[in-house]
Amino acid sequence: GGAGGGAIYLKATGTLTVDGTGIIRANGENAGGGSYGAGGGSGGSIFIDAGTLAGAGSIWALGGVGGTGSSGFRHGGGGGGGRIALYYVSSSYSGSTSVLGGSAGGVNSQDGSSGTLQQTAVTGIVPGTFSSSIIDTGQASNFTTLGYTATTPANTTLTMDVRAGNVATPDGTWT
């Protein structure tokens, strides 16, 4: 069958421009012919993380076309479409995106299904909480120091809290 489209990751803290004639693509390959038509390759994945996404070019993760067999009923199916994920703070992007599946190689085979497209405008840092699982040392313990290393974006903070107790499930007796 056709090879899959692979993976592309692009990160730009400033502006990422997809030029009007440019194409970012992770397309599956079309299948070759033969006695039995092979399947088209699946579309790959494209992950773009940009401060600003701009331009009018194309972003594609298409499935490949299924192969045509030498017999009238031995055609390959189309490859499934890939995944495009676009994350940005602002966007003026007006180009085309496509995650279509590939066409079947002929009768008695099926087109590939479409993939997925996600576009997310990141509006800023959102507060969050991470609660770890309970760590049972199996004996009385006296922890006196908590250390961590973190890199935080401008105008953000990181705080840490620790609770301790003598029962397996946190309750009112925990600190």
PDB file of C-alpha atoms in Angstrom, residues 45-130:
ATOM      1  CA  SER A  45      -0.465  14.772  11.234  1.00  0.00           C
ATOM      2  CA  ILE A  46       0.275  18.488  11.243  1.00  0.00           C
ATOM      3  CA  PHE A  47       0.553  20.362  14.538  1.00  0.00           C
ATOM      4  CA  ILE A  48       1.031  24.136  14.369  1.00  0.00           C
ATOM      5  CA  ASP A  49       1.532  26.202  17.531  1.00  0.00           C
ATOM      6  CA  ALA A  50       1.921  29.901  16.714  1.00  0.00           C
ATOM      7  CA  GLY A  51       1.569  33.296  18.322  1.00  0.00           C
ATOM      8  CA  THR A  52      -0.114  34.487  15.126  1.00  0.00           C
ATOM      9  CA  LEU A  53      -1.182  32.301  12.213  1.00  0.00           C
ATOM     10  CA  ALA A  54      -1.306  34.211   8.935  1.00  0.00           C
ATOM     11  CA  GLY A  55      -1.360  33.762   5.171  1.00  0.00           C
ATOM     12  CA  ALA A  56      -3.560  32.260   2.497  1.00  0.00           C
ATOM     13  CA  GLY A  57      -1.685  29.050   1.648  1.00  0.00           C
ATOM     14  CA  SER A  58      -2.919  25.486   2.126  1.00  0.00           C
ATOM     15  CA  ILE A  59      -2.525  22.961   4.939  1.00  0.00           C
ATOM     16  CA  TRP A  60      -3.333  19.381   3.923  1.00  0.00           C
ATOM     17  CA  ALA A  61      -3.252  15.918   5.499  1.00  0.00           C
ATOM     18  CA  LEU A  62      -4.974  13.906   2.778  1.00  0.00           C
ATOM     19  CA  GLY A  63      -5.376  10.150   2.431  1.00  0.00           C
ATOM     20  CA  GLY A  64      -3.840   8.479  -0.635  1.00  0.00           C
ATOM     21  CA  VAL A  65      -5.848   6.984  -3.497  1.00  0.00           C
ATOM     22  CA  GLY A  66      -6.372   3.208  -3.473  1.00  0.00           C
ATOM     23  CA  GLY A  67      -4.716   1.113  -6.152  1.00  0.00           C
ATOM     24  CA  THR A  68      -6.396  -0.413  -9.182  1.00  0.00           C
ATOM     25  CA  GLY A  69      -6.031  -4.169  -9.417  1.00  0.00           C
ATOM     26  CA  SER A  70      -5.610  -6.009 -12.701  1.00  0.00           C
ATOM     27  CA  SER A  71      -8.884  -7.812 -12.092  1.00  0.00           C
ATOM     28  CA  GLY A  72     -12.143  -5.860 -12.166  1.00  0.00           C
ATOM     29  CA  PHE A  73     -12.922  -6.402  -8.490  1.00  0.00           C
ATOM     30  CA  ARG A  74      -9.574  -6.310  -6.725  1.00  0.00           C
ATOM     31  CA  HIS A  75      -9.224  -2.590  -6.083  1.00  0.00           C
ATOM     32  CA  GLY A  76      -7.717  -1.025  -2.972  1.00  0.00           C
ATOM     33  CA  GLY A  77      -9.478   1.311  -0.599  1.00  0.00           C
ATOM     34  CA  GLY A  78      -8.540   4.942  -0.108  1.00  0.00           C
ATOM     35  CA  GLY A  79      -6.371   5.943   2.848  1.00  0.00           C
ATOM     36  CA  GLY A  80      -8.000   7.773   5.724  1.00  0.00           C
ATOM     37  CA  GLY A  81      -7.467  11.514   6.123  1.00  0.00           C
ATOM     38  CA  GLY A  82      -4.987  12.737   8.702  1.00  0.00           C
ATOM     39  CA  ARG A  83      -5.081  15.201  11.595  1.00  0.00           C
ATOM     40  CA  ILE A  84      -4.478  18.961  11.554  1.00  0.00           C
ATOM     41  CA  ALA A  85      -4.286  20.847  14.857  1.00  0.00           C
ATOM     42  CA  LEU A  86      -3.863  24.624  14.757  1.00  0.00           C
ATOM     43  CA  TYR A  87      -3.226  26.496  18.020  1.00  0.00           C
ATOM     44  CA  TYR A  88      -2.712  30.262  17.979  1.00  0.00           C
ATOM     45  CA  VAL A  89      -3.227  33.414  20.026  1.00  0.00           C
ATOM     46  CA  SER A  90      -4.475  35.375  16.990  1.00  0.00           C
ATOM     47  CA  SER A  91      -5.162  34.453  13.390  1.00  0.00           C
ATOM     48  CA  SER A  92      -5.659  36.171  10.050  1.00  0.00           C
ATOM     49  CA  TYR A  93      -5.184  32.874   8.201  1.00  0.00           C
ATOM     50  CA  SER A  94      -7.552  32.621   5.220  1.00  0.00           C
ATOM     51  CA  GLY A  95      -6.113  29.621   3.392  1.00  0.00           C
ATOM     52  CA  SER A  96      -7.589  26.173   2.909  1.00  0.00           C
ATOM     53  CA  THR A  97      -7.263  23.158   5.170  1.00  0.00           C
ATOM     54  CA  SER A  98      -8.195  19.603   4.213  1.00  0.00           C
ATOM     55  CA  VAL A  99      -8.172  16.199   5.907  1.00  0.00           C
ATOM     56  CA  LEU A 100     -10.148  14.306   3.241  1.00  0.00           C
ATOM     57  CA  GLY A 101      -9.761  10.578   2.816  1.00  0.00           C
ATOM     58  CA  GLY A 102      -8.429   9.192  -0.460  1.00  0.00           C
ATOM     59  CA  SER A 103     -10.634   7.855  -3.230  1.00  0.00           C
ATOM     60  CA  ALA A 104     -11.152   4.132  -3.685  1.00  0.00           C
ATOM     61  CA  GLY A 105      -9.201   2.448  -6.487  1.00  0.00           C
ATOM     62  CA  GLY A 106     -12.391   1.269  -8.153  1.00  0.00           C
ATOM     63  CA  VAL A 107     -15.659  -0.586  -7.634  1.00  0.00           C
ATOM     64  CA  ASN A 108     -16.000  -2.952  -4.662  1.00  0.00           C
ATOM     65  CA  SER A 109     -13.653  -0.847  -2.526  1.00  0.00           C
ATOM     66  CA  GLN A 110     -14.305   2.153  -0.343  1.00  0.00           C
ATOM     67  CA  ASP A 111     -13.114   5.730  -0.083  1.00  0.00           C
ATOM     68  CA  GLY A 112     -11.055   6.575   2.978  1.00  0.00           C
ATOM     69  CA  SER A 113     -12.813   8.416   5.813  1.00  0.00           C
ATOM     70  CA  SER A 114     -12.056  12.048   6.523  1.00  0.00           C
ATOM     71  CA  GLY A 115      -9.614  12.875   9.284  1.00  0.00           C
ATOM     72  CA  THR A 116      -9.938  15.563  11.955  1.00  0.00           C
ATOM     73  CA  LEU A 117      -9.296  19.301  12.030  1.00  0.00           C
ATOM     74  CA  GLN A 118      -8.989  21.326  15.217  1.00  0.00           C
ATOM     75  CA  GLN A 119      -8.502  25.088  15.371  1.00  0.00           C
ATOM     76  CA  THR A 120      -8.066  26.582  18.822  1.00  0.00           C
ATOM     77  CA  ALA A 121      -7.559  30.226  19.695  1.00  0.00           C
ATOM     78  CA  VAL A 122      -5.536  30.273  22.914  1.00  0.00           C
ATOM     79  CA  THR A 123      -6.773  33.306  24.824  1.00  0.00           C
ATOM     80  CA  GLY A 124      -4.168  33.221  27.549  1.00  0.00           C
ATOM     81  CA  ILE A 125      -2.997  31.251  30.502  1.00  0.00           C
ATOM     82  CA  VAL A 126      -5.820  29.658  32.421  1.00  0.00           C
ATOM     83  CA  PRO A 127      -5.622  28.688  36.076  1.00  0.00           C
ATOM     84  CA  GLY A 128      -5.303  24.996  36.756  1.00  0.00           C
ATOM     85  CA  THR A 129      -4.795  22.517  39.534  1.00  0.00           C
ATOM     86  CA  PHE A 130      -2.802  19.321  39.526  1.00  0.00           C
TER      87      PHE A 130
END
